[in-house]
PDB file of C-alpha atoms in Angstrom:
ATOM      1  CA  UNK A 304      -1.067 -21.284  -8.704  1.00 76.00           C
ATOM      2  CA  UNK A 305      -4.966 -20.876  -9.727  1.00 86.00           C
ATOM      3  CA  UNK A 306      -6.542 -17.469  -9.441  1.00 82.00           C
ATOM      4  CA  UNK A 307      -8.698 -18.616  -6.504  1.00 86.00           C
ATOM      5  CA  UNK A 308      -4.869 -19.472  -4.547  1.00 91.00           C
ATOM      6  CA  UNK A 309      -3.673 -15.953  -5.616  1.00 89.00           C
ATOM      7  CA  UNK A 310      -6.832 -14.692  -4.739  1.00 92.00           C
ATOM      8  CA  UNK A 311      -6.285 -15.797  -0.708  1.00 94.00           C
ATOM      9  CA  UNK A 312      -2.849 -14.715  -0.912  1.00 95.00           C
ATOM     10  CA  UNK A 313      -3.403 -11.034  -2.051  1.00 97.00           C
ATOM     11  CA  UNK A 314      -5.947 -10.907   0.411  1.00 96.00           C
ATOM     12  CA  UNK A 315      -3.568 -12.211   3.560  1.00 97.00           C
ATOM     13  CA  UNK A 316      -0.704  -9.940   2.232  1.00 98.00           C
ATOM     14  CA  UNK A 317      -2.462  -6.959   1.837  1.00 98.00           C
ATOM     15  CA  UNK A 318      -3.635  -7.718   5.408  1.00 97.00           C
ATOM     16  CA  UNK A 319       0.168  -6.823   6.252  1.00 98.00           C
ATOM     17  CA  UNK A 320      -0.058  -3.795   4.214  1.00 98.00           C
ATOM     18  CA  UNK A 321      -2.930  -2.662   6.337  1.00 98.00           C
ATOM     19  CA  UNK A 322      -1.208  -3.248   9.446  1.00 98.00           C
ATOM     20  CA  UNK A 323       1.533  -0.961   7.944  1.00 98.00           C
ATOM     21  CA  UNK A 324      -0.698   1.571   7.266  1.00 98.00           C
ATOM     22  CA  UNK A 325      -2.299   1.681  11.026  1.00 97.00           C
ATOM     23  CA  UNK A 326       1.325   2.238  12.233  1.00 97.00           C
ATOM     24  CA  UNK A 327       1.657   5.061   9.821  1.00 97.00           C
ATOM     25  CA  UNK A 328      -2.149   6.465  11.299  1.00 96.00           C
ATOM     26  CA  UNK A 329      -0.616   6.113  14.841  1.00 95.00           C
ATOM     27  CA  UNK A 330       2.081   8.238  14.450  1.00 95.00           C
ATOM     28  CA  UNK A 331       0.055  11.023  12.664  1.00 94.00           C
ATOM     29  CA  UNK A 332       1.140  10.331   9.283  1.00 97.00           C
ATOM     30  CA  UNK A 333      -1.195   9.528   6.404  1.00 97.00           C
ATOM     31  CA  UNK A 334      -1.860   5.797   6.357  1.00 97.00           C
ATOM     32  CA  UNK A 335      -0.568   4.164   3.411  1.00 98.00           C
ATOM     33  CA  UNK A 336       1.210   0.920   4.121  1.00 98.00           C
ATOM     34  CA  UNK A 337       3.228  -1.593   1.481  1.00 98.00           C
ATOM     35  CA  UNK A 338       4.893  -4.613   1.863  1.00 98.00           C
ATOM     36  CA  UNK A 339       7.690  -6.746  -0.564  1.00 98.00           C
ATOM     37  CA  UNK A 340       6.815 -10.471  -1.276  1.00 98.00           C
ATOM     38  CA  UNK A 341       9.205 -12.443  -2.866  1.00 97.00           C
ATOM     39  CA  UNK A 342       8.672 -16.413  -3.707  1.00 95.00           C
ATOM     40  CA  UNK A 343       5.793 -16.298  -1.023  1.00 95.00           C
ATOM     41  CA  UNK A 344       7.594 -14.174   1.848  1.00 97.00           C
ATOM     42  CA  UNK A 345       7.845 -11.059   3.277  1.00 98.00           C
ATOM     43  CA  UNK A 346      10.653  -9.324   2.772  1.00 98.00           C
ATOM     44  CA  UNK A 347      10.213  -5.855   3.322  1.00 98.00           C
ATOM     45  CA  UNK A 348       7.585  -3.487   5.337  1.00 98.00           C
ATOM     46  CA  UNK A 349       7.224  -0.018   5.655  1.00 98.00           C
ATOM     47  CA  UNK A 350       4.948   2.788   5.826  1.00 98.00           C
ATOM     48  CA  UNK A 351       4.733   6.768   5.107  1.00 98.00           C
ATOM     49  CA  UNK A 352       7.007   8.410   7.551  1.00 98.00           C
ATOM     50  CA  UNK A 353       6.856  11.936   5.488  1.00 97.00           C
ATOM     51  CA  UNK A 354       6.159  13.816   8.703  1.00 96.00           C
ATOM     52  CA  UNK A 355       8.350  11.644  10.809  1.00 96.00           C
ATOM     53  CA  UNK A 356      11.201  12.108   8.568  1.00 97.00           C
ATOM     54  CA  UNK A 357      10.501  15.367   7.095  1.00 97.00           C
ATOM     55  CA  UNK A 358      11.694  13.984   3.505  1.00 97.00           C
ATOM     56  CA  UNK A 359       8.712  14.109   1.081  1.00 97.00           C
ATOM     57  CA  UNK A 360       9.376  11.164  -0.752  1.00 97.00           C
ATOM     58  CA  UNK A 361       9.568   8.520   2.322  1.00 98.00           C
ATOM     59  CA  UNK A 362       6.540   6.835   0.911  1.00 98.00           C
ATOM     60  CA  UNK A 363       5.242   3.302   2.533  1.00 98.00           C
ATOM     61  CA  UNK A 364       6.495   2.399  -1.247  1.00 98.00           C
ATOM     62  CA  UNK A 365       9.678   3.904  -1.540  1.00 98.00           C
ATOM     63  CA  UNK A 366      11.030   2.994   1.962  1.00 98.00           C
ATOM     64  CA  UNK A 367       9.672  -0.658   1.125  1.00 98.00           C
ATOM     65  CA  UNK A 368      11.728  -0.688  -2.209  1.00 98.00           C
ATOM     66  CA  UNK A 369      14.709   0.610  -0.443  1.00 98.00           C
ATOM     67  CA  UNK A 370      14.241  -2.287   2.128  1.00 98.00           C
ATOM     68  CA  UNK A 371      13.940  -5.256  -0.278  1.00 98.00           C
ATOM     69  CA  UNK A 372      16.828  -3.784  -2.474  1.00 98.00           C
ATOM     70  CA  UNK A 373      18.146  -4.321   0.017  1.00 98.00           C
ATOM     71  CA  UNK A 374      17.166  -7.714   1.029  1.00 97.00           C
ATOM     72  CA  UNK A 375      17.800  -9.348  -2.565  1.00 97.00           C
ATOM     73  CA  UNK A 376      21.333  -7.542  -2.794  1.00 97.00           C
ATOM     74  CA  UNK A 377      20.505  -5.727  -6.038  1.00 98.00           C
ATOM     75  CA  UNK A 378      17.960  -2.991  -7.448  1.00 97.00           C
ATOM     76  CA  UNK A 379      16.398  -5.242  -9.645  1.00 97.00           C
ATOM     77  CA  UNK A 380      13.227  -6.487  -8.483  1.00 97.00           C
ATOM     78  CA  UNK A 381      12.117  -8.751 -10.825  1.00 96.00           C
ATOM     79  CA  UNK A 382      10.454 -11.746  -9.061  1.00 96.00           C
ATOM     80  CA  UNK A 383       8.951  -9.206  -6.347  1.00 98.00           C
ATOM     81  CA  UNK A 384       5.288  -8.184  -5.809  1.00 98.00           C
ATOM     82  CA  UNK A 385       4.282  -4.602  -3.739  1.00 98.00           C
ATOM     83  CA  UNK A 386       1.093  -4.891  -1.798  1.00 98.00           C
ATOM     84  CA  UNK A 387       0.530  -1.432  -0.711  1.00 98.00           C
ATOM     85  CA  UNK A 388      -2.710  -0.235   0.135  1.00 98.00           C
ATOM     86  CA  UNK A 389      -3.214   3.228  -1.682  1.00 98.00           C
ATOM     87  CA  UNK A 390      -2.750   3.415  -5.803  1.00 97.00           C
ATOM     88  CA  UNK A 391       0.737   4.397  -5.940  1.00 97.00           C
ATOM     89  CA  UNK A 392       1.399   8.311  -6.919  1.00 97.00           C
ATOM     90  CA  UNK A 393       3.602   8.999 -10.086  1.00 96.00           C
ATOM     91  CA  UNK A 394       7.048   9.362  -7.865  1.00 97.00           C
ATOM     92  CA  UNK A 395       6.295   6.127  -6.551  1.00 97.00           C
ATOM     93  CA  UNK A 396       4.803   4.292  -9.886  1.00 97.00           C
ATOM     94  CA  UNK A 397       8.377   5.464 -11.372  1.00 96.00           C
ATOM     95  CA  UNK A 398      10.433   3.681  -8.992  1.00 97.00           C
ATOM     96  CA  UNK A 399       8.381   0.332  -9.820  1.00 97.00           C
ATOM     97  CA  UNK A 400       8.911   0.338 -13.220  1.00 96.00           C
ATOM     98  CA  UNK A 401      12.405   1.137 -12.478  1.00 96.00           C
ATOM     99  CA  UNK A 402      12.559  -1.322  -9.739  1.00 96.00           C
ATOM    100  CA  UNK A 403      11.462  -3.705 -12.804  1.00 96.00           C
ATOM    101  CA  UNK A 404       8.286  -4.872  -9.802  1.00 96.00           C
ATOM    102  CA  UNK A 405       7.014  -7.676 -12.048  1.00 96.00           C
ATOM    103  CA  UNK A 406       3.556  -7.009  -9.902  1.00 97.00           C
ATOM    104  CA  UNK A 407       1.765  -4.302  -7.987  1.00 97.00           C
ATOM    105  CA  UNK A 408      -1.229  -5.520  -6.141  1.00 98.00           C
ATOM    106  CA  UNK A 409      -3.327  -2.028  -4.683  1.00 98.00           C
ATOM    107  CA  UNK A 410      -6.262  -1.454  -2.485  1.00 98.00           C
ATOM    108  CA  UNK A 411      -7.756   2.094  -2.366  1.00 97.00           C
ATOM    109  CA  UNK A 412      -7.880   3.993  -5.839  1.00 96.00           C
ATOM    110  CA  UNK A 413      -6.633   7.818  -6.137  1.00 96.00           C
ATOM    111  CA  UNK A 414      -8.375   9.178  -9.018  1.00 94.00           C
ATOM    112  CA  UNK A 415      -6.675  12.359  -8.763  1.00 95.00           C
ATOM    113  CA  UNK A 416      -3.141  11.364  -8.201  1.00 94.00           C
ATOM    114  CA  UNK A 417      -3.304   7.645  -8.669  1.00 95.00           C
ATOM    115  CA  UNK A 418      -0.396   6.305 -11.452  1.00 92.00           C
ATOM    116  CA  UNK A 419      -1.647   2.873 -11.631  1.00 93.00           C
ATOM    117  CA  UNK A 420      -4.700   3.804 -13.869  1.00 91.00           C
ATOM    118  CA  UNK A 421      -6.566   5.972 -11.398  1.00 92.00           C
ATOM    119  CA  UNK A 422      -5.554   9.402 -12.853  1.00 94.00           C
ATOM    120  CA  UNK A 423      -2.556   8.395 -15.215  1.00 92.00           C
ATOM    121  CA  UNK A 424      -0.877   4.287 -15.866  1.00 92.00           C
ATOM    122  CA  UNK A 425       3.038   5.037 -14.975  1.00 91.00           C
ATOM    123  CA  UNK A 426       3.473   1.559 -14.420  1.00 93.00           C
ATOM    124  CA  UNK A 427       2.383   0.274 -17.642  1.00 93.00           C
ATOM    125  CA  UNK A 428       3.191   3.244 -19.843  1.00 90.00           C
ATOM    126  CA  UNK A 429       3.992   1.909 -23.459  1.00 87.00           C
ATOM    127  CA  UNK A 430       7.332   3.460 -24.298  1.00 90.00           C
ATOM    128  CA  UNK A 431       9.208   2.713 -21.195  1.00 88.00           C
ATOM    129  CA  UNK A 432      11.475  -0.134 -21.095  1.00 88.00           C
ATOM    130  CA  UNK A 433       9.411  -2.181 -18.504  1.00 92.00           C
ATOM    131  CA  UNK A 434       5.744  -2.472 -17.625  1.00 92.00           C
ATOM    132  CA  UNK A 435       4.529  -3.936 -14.412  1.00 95.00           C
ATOM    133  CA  UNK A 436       0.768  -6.086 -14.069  1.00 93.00           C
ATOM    134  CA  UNK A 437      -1.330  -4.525 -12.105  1.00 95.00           C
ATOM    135  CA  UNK A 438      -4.234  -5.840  -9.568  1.00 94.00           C
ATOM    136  CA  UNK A 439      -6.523  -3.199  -8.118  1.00 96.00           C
ATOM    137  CA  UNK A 440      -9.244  -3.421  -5.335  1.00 96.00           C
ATOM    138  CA  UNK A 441      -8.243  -5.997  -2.950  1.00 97.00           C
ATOM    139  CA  UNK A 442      -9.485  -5.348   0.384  1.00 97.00           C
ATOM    140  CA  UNK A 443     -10.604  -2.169  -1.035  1.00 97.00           C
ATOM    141  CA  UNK A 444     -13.233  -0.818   1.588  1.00 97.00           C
ATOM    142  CA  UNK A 445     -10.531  -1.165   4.486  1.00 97.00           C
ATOM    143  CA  UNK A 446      -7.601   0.625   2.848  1.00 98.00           C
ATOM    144  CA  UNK A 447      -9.987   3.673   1.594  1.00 97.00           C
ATOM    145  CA  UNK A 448     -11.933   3.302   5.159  1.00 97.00           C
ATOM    146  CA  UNK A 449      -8.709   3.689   7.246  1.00 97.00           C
ATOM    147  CA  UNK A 450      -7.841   6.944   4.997  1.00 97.00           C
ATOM    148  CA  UNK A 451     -11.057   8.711   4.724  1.00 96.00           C
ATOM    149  CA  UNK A 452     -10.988   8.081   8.685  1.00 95.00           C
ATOM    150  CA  UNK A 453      -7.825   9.862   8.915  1.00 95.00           C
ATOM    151  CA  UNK A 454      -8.720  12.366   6.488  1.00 94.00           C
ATOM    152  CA  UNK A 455     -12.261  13.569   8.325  1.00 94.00           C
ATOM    153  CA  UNK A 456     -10.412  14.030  11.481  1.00 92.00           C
ATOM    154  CA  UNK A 457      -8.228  16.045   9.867  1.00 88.00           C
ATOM    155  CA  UNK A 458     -11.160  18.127   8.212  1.00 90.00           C
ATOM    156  CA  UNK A 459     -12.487  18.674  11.518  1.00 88.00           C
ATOM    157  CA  UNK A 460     -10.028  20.147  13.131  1.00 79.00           C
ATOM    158  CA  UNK A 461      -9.169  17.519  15.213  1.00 69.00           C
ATOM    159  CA  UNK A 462      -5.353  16.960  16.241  1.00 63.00           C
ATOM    160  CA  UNK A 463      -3.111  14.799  14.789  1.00 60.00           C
ATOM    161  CA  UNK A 464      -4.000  11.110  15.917  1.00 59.00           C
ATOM    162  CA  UNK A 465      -1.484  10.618  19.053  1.00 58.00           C
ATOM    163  CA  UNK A 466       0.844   7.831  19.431  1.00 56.00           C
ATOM    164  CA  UNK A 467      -0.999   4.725  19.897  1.00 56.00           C
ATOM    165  CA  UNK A 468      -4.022   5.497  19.068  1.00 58.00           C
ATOM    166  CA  UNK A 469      -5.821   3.504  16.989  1.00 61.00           C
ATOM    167  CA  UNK A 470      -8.683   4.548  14.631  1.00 59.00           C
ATOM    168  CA  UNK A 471     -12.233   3.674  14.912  1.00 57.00           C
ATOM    169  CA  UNK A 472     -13.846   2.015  11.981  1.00 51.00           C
ATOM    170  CA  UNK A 473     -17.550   1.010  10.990  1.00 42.00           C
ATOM    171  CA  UNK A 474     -18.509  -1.887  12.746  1.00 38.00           C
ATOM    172  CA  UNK A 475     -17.439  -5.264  10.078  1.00 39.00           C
ATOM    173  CA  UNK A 476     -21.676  -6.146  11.247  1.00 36.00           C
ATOM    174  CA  UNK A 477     -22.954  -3.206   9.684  1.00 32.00           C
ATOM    175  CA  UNK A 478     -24.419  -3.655   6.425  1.00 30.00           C
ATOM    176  CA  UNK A 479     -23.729  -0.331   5.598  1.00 31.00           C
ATOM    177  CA  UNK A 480     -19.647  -0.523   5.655  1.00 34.00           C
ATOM    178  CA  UNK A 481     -19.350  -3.202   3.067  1.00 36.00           C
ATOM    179  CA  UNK A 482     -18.004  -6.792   4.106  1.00 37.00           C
ATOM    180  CA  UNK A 483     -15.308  -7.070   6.201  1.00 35.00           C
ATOM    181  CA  UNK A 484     -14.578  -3.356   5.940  1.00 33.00           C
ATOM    182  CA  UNK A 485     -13.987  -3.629   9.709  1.00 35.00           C
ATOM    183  CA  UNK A 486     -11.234  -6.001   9.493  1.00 34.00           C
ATOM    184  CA  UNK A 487      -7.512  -5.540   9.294  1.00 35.00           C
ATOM    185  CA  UNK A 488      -6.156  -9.251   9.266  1.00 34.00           C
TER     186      UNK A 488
END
Protein backbone atom coordinates (compact mmCIF):
# COMPACT_ATOMS: atom_id res chain seq x y z
CA UNK A 1 0.00 0.00 0.00
CA UNK A 2 1.54 3.60 -1.03
CA UNK A 3 1.40 6.39 1.49
CA UNK A 4 -1.19 8.27 -0.60
CA UNK A 5 -3.63 4.67 -0.08
CA UNK A 6 -2.81 4.81 3.70
CA UNK A 7 -3.27 8.29 3.60
CA UNK A 8 -7.32 7.84 2.49
CA UNK A 9 -7.61 5.10 4.81
CA UNK A 10 -6.48 6.89 8.08
CA UNK A 11 -8.57 9.56 7.05
CA UNK A 12 -11.99 7.25 6.52
CA UNK A 13 -11.12 5.35 9.80
CA UNK A 14 -10.55 8.07 11.91
CA UNK A 15 -13.91 9.27 10.51
CA UNK A 16 -15.29 6.24 12.72
CA UNK A 17 -13.30 7.37 15.57
CA UNK A 18 -15.03 10.69 15.37
CA UNK A 19 -18.34 9.26 15.26
CA UNK A 20 -17.27 7.46 18.52
CA UNK A 21 -16.35 10.40 20.05
CA UNK A 22 -19.85 12.35 19.27
CA UNK A 23 -21.56 9.39 21.08
CA UNK A 24 -19.28 9.90 23.98
CA UNK A 25 -20.25 14.09 23.72
CA UNK A 26 -23.96 12.98 23.72
CA UNK A 27 -23.99 11.29 26.74
CA UNK A 28 -22.00 14.00 28.66
CA UNK A 29 -18.79 12.34 28.68
CA UNK A 30 -15.60 13.82 27.26
CA UNK A 31 -15.38 12.99 23.57
CA UNK A 32 -12.60 10.82 22.77
CA UNK A 33 -13.48 8.03 20.41
CA UNK A 34 -11.09 4.90 19.05
CA UNK A 35 -11.64 2.25 16.87
CA UNK A 36 -9.57 -1.42 16.14
CA UNK A 37 -8.67 -2.15 12.43
CA UNK A 38 -7.38 -5.28 11.64
CA UNK A 39 -6.39 -6.43 7.83
CA UNK A 40 -8.66 -3.43 6.65
CA UNK A 41 -11.79 -3.92 9.08
CA UNK A 42 -13.31 -2.77 11.95
CA UNK A 43 -13.23 -4.73 14.65
CA UNK A 44 -13.79 -2.92 17.64
CA UNK A 45 -15.47 0.64 18.68
CA UNK A 46 -15.81 2.35 21.72
CA UNK A 47 -15.73 5.53 23.43
CA UNK A 48 -15.07 7.18 27.07
CA UNK A 49 -17.84 6.03 29.27
CA UNK A 50 -15.85 7.28 32.61
CA UNK A 51 -18.98 9.03 33.85
CA UNK A 52 -21.32 6.44 32.53
CA UNK A 53 -19.50 3.74 34.20
CA UNK A 54 -18.01 5.47 37.05
CA UNK A 55 -14.59 3.42 36.48
CA UNK A 56 -11.79 5.90 35.64
CA UNK A 57 -10.00 3.94 33.31
CA UNK A 58 -13.01 3.11 30.72
CA UNK A 59 -11.16 5.06 28.12
CA UNK A 60 -12.52 5.07 24.25
CA UNK A 61 -8.93 3.13 24.17
CA UNK A 62 -9.11 0.76 26.79
CA UNK A 63 -12.74 -0.41 26.21
CA UNK A 64 -11.65 -0.68 22.39
CA UNK A 65 -8.63 -2.97 23.39
CA UNK A 66 -10.81 -4.98 25.59
CA UNK A 67 -13.23 -5.37 22.55
CA UNK A 68 -10.75 -6.53 19.87
CA UNK A 69 -9.00 -8.86 22.49
CA UNK A 70 -11.64 -9.98 22.32
CA UNK A 71 -12.43 -10.27 18.74
CA UNK A 72 -8.93 -11.91 17.74
CA UNK A 73 -9.23 -14.47 20.76
CA UNK A 74 -5.94 -13.40 22.36
CA UNK A 75 -4.25 -10.18 24.01
CA UNK A 76 -1.81 -9.88 21.50
CA UNK A 77 -2.50 -7.33 19.06
CA UNK A 78 0.02 -7.46 16.72
CA UNK A 79 -1.43 -6.89 13.20
CA UNK A 80 -3.97 -4.21 14.78
CA UNK A 81 -4.02 -0.40 14.29
CA UNK A 82 -6.01 2.15 17.06
CA UNK A 83 -7.48 5.18 15.43
CA UNK A 84 -8.56 7.16 18.33
CA UNK A 85 -8.97 10.69 18.14
CA UNK A 86 -7.18 12.27 21.27
CA UNK A 87 -3.16 11.43 21.92
CA UNK A 88 -3.53 8.61 24.16
CA UNK A 89 -2.73 9.40 28.10
CA UNK A 90 0.09 7.27 29.80
CA UNK A 91 -2.60 4.53 31.28
CA UNK A 92 -3.73 4.12 27.92
CA UNK A 93 -0.18 4.38 25.90
CA UNK A 94 0.78 1.39 28.45
CA UNK A 95 -1.83 -0.90 27.41
CA UNK A 96 -0.65 -0.42 23.60
CA UNK A 97 2.64 -1.30 24.06
CA UNK A 98 1.41 -4.10 26.07
CA UNK A 99 -1.27 -4.87 23.66
CA UNK A 100 1.96 -5.15 21.27
CA UNK A 101 -0.55 -2.34 18.77
CA UNK A 102 1.91 -2.53 15.86
CA UNK A 103 0.25 1.15 15.01
CA UNK A 104 -1.46 4.06 16.68
CA UNK A 105 -2.85 6.55 14.29
CA UNK A 106 -4.08 9.99 16.60
CA UNK A 107 -5.86 13.16 15.86
CA UNK A 108 -5.85 15.91 18.55
CA UNK A 109 -2.43 16.34 20.51
CA UNK A 110 -2.39 16.65 24.53
CA UNK A 111 0.67 18.42 25.33
CA UNK A 112 0.12 18.13 28.89
CA UNK A 113 -0.90 14.58 29.28
CA UNK A 114 -0.34 13.24 25.82
CA UNK A 115 2.04 9.73 25.89
CA UNK A 116 2.47 9.52 22.27
CA UNK A 117 5.08 12.41 22.12
CA UNK A 118 2.85 15.25 23.23
CA UNK A 119 4.08 15.48 26.89
CA UNK A 120 6.02 12.06 27.27
CA UNK A 121 6.52 8.86 24.17
CA UNK A 122 5.09 5.68 26.28
CA UNK A 123 4.55 4.00 23.20
CA UNK A 124 7.92 4.12 21.84
CA UNK A 125 9.93 4.27 25.04
CA UNK A 126 13.42 2.59 24.38
CA UNK A 127 13.76 0.03 27.14
CA UNK A 128 10.45 -1.60 26.94
CA UNK A 129 10.10 -4.76 25.17
CA UNK A 130 7.86 -3.36 22.31
CA UNK A 131 7.50 -0.02 20.58
CA UNK A 132 4.52 0.91 18.54
CA UNK A 133 4.74 3.56 15.10
CA UNK A 134 3.05 6.32 15.60
CA UNK A 135 0.96 8.77 13.10
CA UNK A 136 -0.21 12.05 14.56
CA UNK A 137 -2.59 14.79 13.12
CA UNK A 138 -5.03 13.16 10.95
CA UNK A 139 -8.18 14.94 10.83
CA UNK A 140 -6.69 17.02 13.44
CA UNK A 141 -8.95 20.26 13.50
CA UNK A 142 -12.19 18.00 13.99
CA UNK A 143 -11.00 15.82 16.88
CA UNK A 144 -9.50 19.03 18.87
CA UNK A 145 -12.75 21.09 17.53
CA UNK A 146 -15.27 18.54 18.96
CA UNK A 147 -13.23 18.74 22.46
CA UNK A 148 -12.56 22.33 22.88
CA UNK A 149 -16.48 22.49 22.04
CA UNK A 150 -17.18 20.32 24.87
CA UNK A 151 -14.70 21.81 27.01
CA UNK A 152 -16.06 25.74 26.64
CA UNK A 153 -19.45 24.60 27.54
CA UNK A 154 -18.19 23.19 30.35
CA UNK A 155 -16.20 26.48 31.27
CA UNK A 156 -19.30 28.30 31.03
CA UNK A 157 -21.27 26.81 33.21
CA UNK A 158 -23.39 25.25 30.96
CA UNK A 159 -24.92 21.67 31.82
CA UNK A 160 -23.75 18.61 30.79
CA UNK A 161 -24.66 18.13 26.97
CA UNK A 162 -28.10 16.01 27.24
CA UNK A 163 -28.74 12.85 25.53
CA UNK A 164 -28.88 13.39 21.93
CA UNK A 165 -27.66 16.36 21.55
CA UNK A 166 -25.31 16.98 19.18
CA UNK A 167 -22.61 19.73 19.23
CA UNK A 168 -22.38 22.67 17.05
CA UNK A 169 -19.22 23.15 15.12
CA UNK A 170 -17.71 26.03 12.86
CA UNK A 171 -19.25 26.00 9.69
CA UNK A 172 -16.69 23.40 7.18
CA UNK A 173 -17.24 27.07 4.67
CA UNK A 174 -15.58 29.19 7.01
CA UNK A 175 -12.14 29.97 6.27
CA UNK A 176 -11.49 30.53 9.66
CA UNK A 177 -12.10 26.72 11.03
CA UNK A 178 -9.52 25.11 8.86
CA UNK A 179 -10.66 22.61 5.99
CA UNK A 180 -13.10 20.29 6.61
CA UNK A 181 -13.02 21.03 10.33
CA UNK A 182 -16.83 20.83 10.03
CA UNK A 183 -16.94 17.37 8.90
CA UNK A 184 -17.27 14.12 10.76
CA UNK A 185 -17.35 11.44 7.86
Amino acid sequence: MNFLEQAELDQAFMGEALRQALRAYEQGEVPVGAVVVREGRIIARAFNQVELLKDATAHAEMLALTMAESAVGDWRLTDCTLYVTKEPCPMCAGALVHCRLSRVVFGASDSKGGAAGGAMNVLQFPTLNHRCEITAGVRREECAGMLKTFFAERRSGEAPPKPGRRPEFPDEDDPLSGEGAGRLS
